XYZ file of C-alpha atoms in Angstrom:
502
model
C 37.147 4.562 -27.064
C 34.878 7.007 -25.810
C 31.092 7.800 -27.379
C 28.023 10.489 -25.935
C 24.660 10.435 -28.275
C 21.764 12.019 -27.952
C 18.045 12.638 -28.358
C 17.309 15.068 -30.512
C 17.025 18.320 -29.218
C 19.012 17.586 -26.086
C 20.398 20.916 -26.007
C 23.503 23.348 -26.824
C 26.240 21.933 -28.745
C 29.314 20.637 -26.632
C 32.280 21.270 -26.070
C 35.601 20.795 -24.020
C 37.550 17.836 -21.946
C 41.119 16.920 -20.990
C 43.075 14.457 -19.293
C 45.396 11.681 -19.521
C 44.617 8.296 -20.861
C 44.220 5.526 -17.659
C 43.751 2.235 -18.356
C 40.401 0.775 -18.726
C 38.333 -0.693 -20.607
C 38.677 -1.121 -23.989
C 42.738 0.515 -22.641
C 42.077 3.772 -23.004
C 39.987 6.422 -21.943
C 40.553 9.291 -23.840
C 38.207 11.461 -21.561
C 34.075 11.153 -22.375
C 33.059 11.441 -18.276
C 34.732 14.610 -19.240
C 33.545 15.648 -22.293
C 30.302 14.207 -20.743
C 30.683 17.584 -17.866
C 31.738 19.632 -19.279
C 28.656 19.336 -21.862
C 26.533 19.750 -18.735
C 27.876 21.778 -16.618
C 26.773 24.099 -20.114
C 23.769 23.324 -19.879
C 23.093 24.095 -16.958
C 24.472 27.452 -17.531
C 22.458 27.910 -20.488
C 19.008 27.432 -17.671
C 18.583 23.035 -19.017
C 18.214 20.131 -15.482
C 20.348 18.106 -15.402
C 20.464 15.029 -14.835
C 23.362 12.687 -14.743
C 23.715 9.357 -13.647
C 27.694 8.300 -11.541
C 27.873 5.199 -11.806
C 32.156 5.379 -10.910
C 31.912 7.986 -8.310
C 33.629 10.861 -10.279
C 31.412 13.398 -11.661
C 30.389 15.229 -7.715
C 33.137 17.563 -8.289
C 30.759 19.322 -11.152
C 29.636 21.462 -8.009
C 32.822 23.091 -7.437
C 34.670 25.752 -9.184
C 38.065 23.508 -10.879
C 42.139 24.222 -10.366
C 43.941 25.676 -12.327
C 47.102 24.286 -13.892
C 49.313 23.568 -16.701
C 47.487 21.277 -18.457
C 44.602 22.906 -18.079
C 46.316 26.865 -19.129
C 47.656 25.114 -22.479
C 44.417 24.003 -23.156
C 42.684 27.271 -22.954
C 45.532 28.736 -24.903
C 45.297 25.669 -27.688
C 41.673 26.522 -28.314
C 41.808 30.378 -26.872
C 39.508 29.863 -24.640
C 38.825 32.357 -21.408
C 39.232 29.465 -18.283
C 36.655 30.043 -15.157
C 36.863 27.750 -12.307
C 33.067 27.936 -12.129
C 30.950 24.739 -10.453
C 27.519 23.727 -11.464
C 24.626 24.293 -8.719
C 23.614 20.744 -7.827
C 21.439 18.366 -6.131
C 23.350 14.888 -5.309
C 21.577 11.542 -4.895
C 21.485 7.950 -3.546
C 19.795 4.988 -4.324
C 18.056 4.532 -1.774
C 19.941 6.148 0.684
C 23.125 4.254 -0.164
C 25.787 6.276 -0.619
C 26.402 10.080 -0.301
C 23.341 11.732 -1.026
C 19.180 12.508 -0.859
C 17.439 8.655 -0.380
C 15.549 8.267 -3.992
C 13.767 5.378 -3.619
C 10.927 3.902 -5.273
C 7.561 1.974 -5.051
C 7.202 -1.848 -6.131
C 3.785 -0.274 -7.469
C 4.940 2.162 -10.009
C 8.574 0.933 -10.815
C 6.348 -2.512 -12.234
C 6.085 -5.992 -13.422
C 8.486 -5.027 -16.855
C 11.325 -3.129 -14.706
C 10.956 -6.058 -11.531
C 10.905 -9.020 -14.462
C 14.529 -7.268 -15.407
C 16.037 -6.932 -12.135
C 14.742 -10.671 -10.616
C 16.284 -11.988 -14.541
C 12.670 -13.494 -14.666
C 11.735 -15.884 -17.694
C 8.237 -15.023 -19.485
C 6.386 -16.914 -18.732
C 7.337 -15.545 -14.626
C 7.234 -12.008 -15.894
C 3.740 -13.169 -16.863
C 2.553 -14.135 -13.959
C 4.118 -11.507 -12.024
C 2.392 -9.298 -14.176
C -1.259 -10.674 -13.175
C 0.423 -10.544 -9.670
C 0.848 -6.714 -9.664
C -2.750 -6.685 -11.437
C -4.497 -8.648 -8.613
C -2.939 -6.088 -6.505
C -4.286 -2.930 -7.556
C -8.118 -4.294 -8.753
C -7.529 -5.421 -4.915
C -6.659 -2.420 -3.755
C -3.044 -3.885 -2.233
C -0.774 -1.353 -1.742
C 2.757 -2.495 -2.908
C 4.485 -0.078 -1.903
C 7.738 -2.504 -0.957
C 9.310 -6.382 -1.416
C 7.511 -7.552 2.169
C 4.218 -6.338 0.346
C 4.910 -8.318 -3.161
C 5.782 -11.193 -0.196
C 2.752 -11.106 1.295
C 0.813 -10.964 -1.631
C 2.942 -13.753 -3.175
C 1.778 -16.429 -0.750
C -1.575 -15.135 -0.453
C -1.884 -16.475 -4.167
C -0.575 -19.961 -2.575
C -2.467 -20.260 0.333
C -5.495 -22.537 0.818
C -7.468 -18.809 1.582
C -6.343 -17.179 -2.346
C -5.564 -20.476 -5.068
C -8.969 -19.594 -6.124
C -8.145 -15.717 -6.697
C -6.644 -15.478 -10.051
C -8.401 -19.117 -11.439
C -9.638 -17.002 -13.724
C -7.189 -15.571 -14.942
C -4.403 -18.236 -15.482
C -3.482 -19.030 -12.398
C -0.579 -19.000 -10.093
C 1.218 -22.092 -10.274
C 3.307 -23.058 -6.851
C 6.354 -22.976 -8.982
C 6.131 -19.761 -10.483
C 5.569 -18.481 -7.208
C 8.437 -20.657 -5.884
C 10.625 -18.694 -8.603
C 9.458 -15.473 -7.510
C 9.647 -15.540 -4.764
C 13.460 -16.658 -4.666
C 14.449 -14.253 -6.614
C 12.843 -12.049 -3.648
C 15.044 -13.667 -1.389
C 18.173 -13.276 -3.818
C 17.753 -9.395 -4.861
C 17.161 -8.468 -1.160
C 20.005 -9.705 0.040
C 21.686 -7.774 -2.283
C 21.468 -5.045 0.089
C 18.297 -3.543 -2.420
C 15.806 -3.344 -0.489
C 16.089 0.073 1.231
C 15.166 1.737 -2.526
C 11.708 0.330 -1.737
C 9.740 2.126 0.187
C 8.002 6.101 0.751
C 8.730 8.453 0.121
C 8.725 7.920 -3.328
C 10.869 11.068 -5.293
C 8.894 13.210 -7.266
C 11.246 12.833 -10.750
C 9.399 16.563 -10.883
C 12.558 17.718 -8.445
C 15.051 17.349 -11.360
C 12.872 19.857 -14.189
C 13.838 22.690 -11.084
C 16.077 25.900 -12.056
C 18.455 28.202 -9.688
C 17.469 31.798 -8.956
C 19.651 32.786 -11.333
C 18.433 31.235 -14.256
C 20.812 28.306 -13.851
C 20.060 25.059 -14.769
C 20.356 22.397 -11.789
C 22.323 19.533 -12.270
C 21.285 15.775 -10.824
C 23.759 13.536 -9.723
C 22.691 9.682 -9.180
C 25.821 8.312 -6.987
C 25.732 4.714 -8.029
C 28.960 3.119 -7.438
C 27.141 0.590 -5.178
C 25.597 -0.654 -8.178
C 28.066 -1.060 -9.955
C 28.718 -4.813 -10.353
C 24.525 -4.822 -10.341
C 23.876 -3.705 -14.553
C 19.962 -5.224 -13.542
C 19.699 -2.855 -10.951
C 21.599 -0.030 -12.459
C 19.353 -0.019 -15.788
C 15.543 -0.441 -14.002
C 15.847 2.120 -11.870
C 17.568 4.278 -14.714
C 14.855 3.589 -16.998
C 12.196 3.480 -14.237
C 12.976 7.357 -14.118
C 12.597 8.307 -17.963
C 9.442 6.514 -17.999
C 8.118 8.410 -14.846
C 8.726 12.082 -16.286
C 7.445 10.407 -20.036
C 4.167 10.121 -18.042
C 3.796 13.340 -16.582
C 5.045 15.913 -18.723
C 3.310 16.276 -21.728
C 3.322 17.166 -25.092
C 5.552 19.858 -26.079
C 6.856 19.687 -29.685
C 10.591 21.435 -30.524
C 11.375 23.946 -28.070
C 15.147 26.341 -28.336
C 15.916 24.741 -25.543
C 14.965 20.939 -23.356
C 13.287 20.959 -20.541
C 16.071 18.202 -18.643
C 18.277 16.277 -20.547
C 19.511 13.217 -19.404
C 23.313 11.246 -19.373
C 23.645 8.080 -18.850
C 26.511 7.036 -18.060
C 28.049 3.485 -19.027
C 25.599 3.267 -21.003
C 25.906 -0.945 -21.755
C 24.964 -1.291 -18.386
C 21.431 -0.287 -19.628
C 22.051 -2.782 -22.696
C 23.938 -6.097 -20.907
C 21.266 -9.172 -21.752
C 17.756 -6.875 -21.903
C 15.284 -8.306 -22.435
C 13.084 -8.159 -26.604
C 10.491 -5.777 -25.088
C 13.460 -4.152 -22.894
C 14.380 -3.008 -26.122
C 11.639 -2.149 -27.562
C 10.731 -0.502 -24.185
C 13.604 1.951 -24.302
C 13.050 2.513 -28.137
C 9.796 4.118 -27.670
C 10.631 5.654 -24.873
C 13.652 7.351 -26.776
C 11.571 8.507 -30.015
C 8.855 9.496 -28.418
C 10.214 11.661 -25.110
C 11.863 14.166 -27.041
C 7.622 16.078 -27.536
C 8.009 15.478 -24.154
C 11.027 17.932 -23.992
C 13.397 16.250 -23.034
C 17.026 15.129 -24.831
C 19.408 12.133 -23.688
C 22.200 10.977 -24.406
C 23.888 7.806 -23.985
C 27.271 7.471 -23.083
C 29.233 4.786 -23.687
C 32.838 3.001 -24.383
C 31.729 1.426 -27.330
C 29.182 2.413 -30.473
C 28.301 -1.296 -30.309
C 27.049 -0.739 -27.480
C 23.950 0.574 -27.772
C 21.170 -1.783 -29.732
C 20.329 -0.582 -33.653
C 17.728 0.492 -32.899
C 18.386 2.675 -30.808
C 20.986 4.321 -32.138
C 18.569 5.132 -35.685
C 16.735 7.023 -32.546
C 19.297 10.042 -32.038
C 20.629 12.360 -33.304
C 24.023 14.402 -31.181
C 27.292 12.326 -31.884
C 30.605 13.221 -29.952
C 33.506 9.836 -31.020
C 36.341 9.185 -29.504
C 39.900 7.936 -30.175
C 39.600 3.695 -31.496
C 41.994 1.925 -31.751
C 42.359 -1.116 -33.301
C 44.909 -3.417 -31.807
C 42.892 -6.661 -32.411
C 41.862 -8.838 -36.067
C 38.000 -7.536 -33.490
C 38.884 -3.864 -32.578
C 39.651 -3.552 -36.409
C 35.583 -5.336 -36.992
C 34.353 -2.166 -34.908
C 35.989 0.540 -36.634
C 35.214 -0.902 -39.608
C 31.330 -0.814 -38.247
C 31.349 2.664 -36.371
C 33.195 4.742 -39.847
C 29.699 3.074 -41.298
C 27.645 4.788 -39.170
C 28.721 8.253 -40.259
C 27.121 11.197 -42.685
C 30.091 11.128 -45.602
C 32.626 13.018 -45.003
C 35.945 14.473 -46.296
C 36.582 13.131 -43.827
C 38.768 8.955 -43.825
C 37.446 8.898 -40.756
C 39.173 5.556 -39.888
C 41.856 7.746 -40.101
C 41.459 10.269 -38.528
C 39.386 8.003 -35.117
C 42.724 6.144 -35.181
C 45.189 9.279 -34.599
C 42.953 11.249 -32.118
C 45.016 12.898 -28.764
C 43.721 12.876 -25.680
C 40.648 15.706 -25.108
C 39.671 15.428 -29.217
C 36.728 14.158 -30.760
C 35.101 14.482 -34.419
C 31.620 15.628 -33.747
C 28.628 15.288 -35.935
C 24.738 17.327 -35.139
C 21.415 17.773 -36.442
C 21.486 20.581 -38.824
C 18.044 23.294 -38.377
C 17.000 21.283 -41.207
C 16.984 18.073 -38.653
C 19.941 16.728 -41.083
C 23.868 15.637 -40.316
C 26.022 18.530 -40.082
C 28.868 17.662 -42.035
C 31.327 15.311 -39.978
C 34.650 17.822 -37.866
C 37.573 16.700 -35.951
C 37.619 19.259 -32.539
C 39.613 19.580 -30.400
C 36.811 20.512 -27.161
C 37.243 22.229 -23.946
C 38.311 22.116 -20.650
C 35.387 21.975 -18.137
C 35.941 24.718 -15.732
C 33.779 22.672 -12.042
C 36.591 20.595 -11.003
C 37.850 17.434 -12.933
C 37.466 14.334 -10.534
C 34.780 13.502 -6.823
C 34.291 15.919 -4.373
C 35.088 15.421 -0.884
C 33.514 13.462 1.532
C 33.116 15.896 3.465
C 31.525 18.596 1.947
C 29.603 16.412 -0.187
C 27.602 15.213 3.441
C 27.389 18.485 4.286
C 25.723 19.865 1.019
C 23.274 16.868 0.710
C 21.675 17.499 4.312
C 22.257 21.219 3.915
C 19.562 20.918 1.195
C 16.181 20.799 0.636
C 14.836 17.530 -0.080
C 16.770 16.295 2.620
C 14.243 16.746 4.932
C 11.100 15.574 2.574
C 13.057 12.612 1.818
C 15.830 11.187 3.858
C 13.202 9.953 6.478
C 11.625 6.330 5.510
C 7.733 5.936 5.744
C 5.992 2.358 6.801
C 2.738 2.528 6.305
C -1.109 0.485 6.191
C 0.170 -1.503 3.013
C -0.701 -5.448 1.767
C 1.439 -6.778 3.798
C -0.238 -5.162 6.512
C -3.782 -5.523 5.594
C -2.769 -9.488 4.881
C -1.794 -10.232 8.121
C -4.457 -8.861 9.624
C -6.476 -10.273 7.391
C -5.181 -13.680 8.611
C -4.850 -12.946 11.713
C -8.700 -12.294 11.464
C -9.029 -15.901 10.013
C -7.328 -17.052 13.168
C -9.386 -15.731 15.192
C -13.100 -17.257 13.251
C -11.708 -20.662 13.138
C -10.470 -20.783 16.425
C -13.833 -19.349 17.517
C -16.030 -21.774 15.228
C -13.365 -24.575 16.536
C -14.706 -23.408 20.570
C -18.725 -23.522 19.252
C -18.613 -27.458 17.655
C -16.504 -27.944 21.081
C -18.974 -26.490 23.208
C -21.869 -27.791 21.834
C -20.904 -31.835 22.067
C -19.681 -31.370 25.623
C -22.984 -33.099 27.941
C -25.180 -30.398 29.596
C -25.128 -30.676 34.060
C -28.664 -30.439 34.549
C -28.957 -26.900 35.965
C -28.112 -26.562 32.309
C -30.693 -28.448 30.541
C -32.606 -26.109 30.572
C -34.188 -23.269 32.389
C -36.194 -24.348 35.527
C -38.748 -22.708 37.507
C -36.607 -20.069 39.552
C -34.655 -19.223 37.215
C -33.935 -15.215 35.634
C -33.081 -13.169 32.991
C -29.156 -14.739 32.178
C -29.479 -17.662 33.930
C -30.040 -19.569 31.061
C -28.406 -20.825 27.568
C -27.989 -17.575 25.299
C -30.570 -17.548 22.432
C -29.127 -18.661 19.469
C -28.653 -15.968 17.004
C -31.036 -15.781 13.611
C -30.083 -17.164 9.993
C -29.131 -13.719 9.176
C -27.329 -12.834 12.165
C -24.660 -15.401 11.567
C -24.873 -15.397 7.570
C -23.683 -10.965 8.606
C -20.957 -12.327 11.117
C -18.689 -14.796 8.987
C -15.871 -14.584 8.207
C -16.823 -15.654 4.345
C -19.624 -13.040 4.061
C -17.128 -10.187 6.057
C -14.072 -11.549 2.849
C -17.195 -10.969 0.241
C -17.970 -7.474 1.263
C -14.438 -6.860 0.689
C -13.433 -8.223 -2.307
C -16.769 -5.835 -3.750
C -15.871 -2.868 -2.070
C -12.246 -3.479 -3.799
C -13.427 -3.979 -7.214
C -15.148 -0.869 -7.049
C -12.308 1.085 -6.522
C -9.779 1.982 -9.633
C -6.903 -0.256 -11.513
C -3.487 1.522 -11.765
C -2.791 2.545 -15.183
C 0.433 1.932 -16.594
C 3.193 2.810 -19.329
C 5.387 1.713 -21.620
C 7.560 0.301 -18.748
C 4.266 -0.823 -16.858
C 5.231 1.484 -14.594
C 2.986 2.896 -11.830
C 1.179 6.386 -13.827
C 0.758 8.232 -9.834
C -1.138 10.991 -8.419
C 0.972 14.435 -7.363
């Protein structure tokens, strides 16, 4: 079974799918990914930029003309389609550079505590403590760029010097800090450290069109993280949240500024917290006024929570089978979610073949249109992955590659806190040396200046009380604290993601 549902204003009506069924989740695959591909290439042809989350690694072919065969000829004749092989303009991305694509990175600061808590699988108390850590770092001007920055701040706040910093706003227990640090270590062990860093990707790149007016299709390759649904969902929601608070309000447009496709959308919602689901629901509802459409592409309607489902308008439902009692319940539940129809939808949905679906969209008045059983057109781009050599060539030839390929490691929280620790160690060593020197017995020549003593031959004059205070580490620490308090604290969005200044 396949399904694609979208936020209102997601673009032209879909058409297209042709692929033999293959074993997969839900026992069969009637071609939902190819329907996704068709809608995306039609949006691109009409000047709408598209973002595709390519979880299975088989959408890169959208950039290349399709290959004609007997099945495509037959389908084109049946639906009276003038099929012409044609690729769409595409950019390819990979999280942190893991895979074929321009590296896509986010800083820990902009990622925010809510999404990071989801990825780290923290409970509510630990999530609140992580939010306090971000609050402290924001207020003190400690930039959290990569995971070592966050680890350094956590370690500082549990050290002798930093333990009292959060005392007035709840504090950070050693046990909670230990859980966070262990979770960060396990997170890094999955090979995801490179996802956090600079240069941070500007999500405005997804809004580009070509010189001939076609929308650029941005393909984010995700097969390396498909077994890590928390990371998958958190990064995709970061992208959506980042766009949400950067784009202006535009109301209802004739065509959207951008359309997101979340393939394998069940990965977004698996084990999601209540707060996370509320944020998704709110974002999907509000982002329509920013000119962004969202399609969730799923295996079963149960994959999308009801509150999110209620925000969606257009719907394409592929075949459902009812081999078991649970399948039968799912079928009946799905039928109840459609508007009233002259069809016997239970019979229609179980009888749909490959490349067939029932479709309902929102009319001009905002009401659902009658359900229509539809035979879908075939995509004109390549229905399968592009050749790896051609893909690498396209990535390295992109104007974005030079801008984002090389990671940058500048002075951030880790370096600042490490330097502060080294300074405190030097001050303590100097203090110990001073105390040791004062307790040592002095020789007669050193006990005081003699009648023949000249400049420099006796002990140095004692510094004044003011000089001692100004030179002390406590004073410098206080001065730094006062200075950083004058800086701004980073404001955050629905997802706790930082609002960046571009």
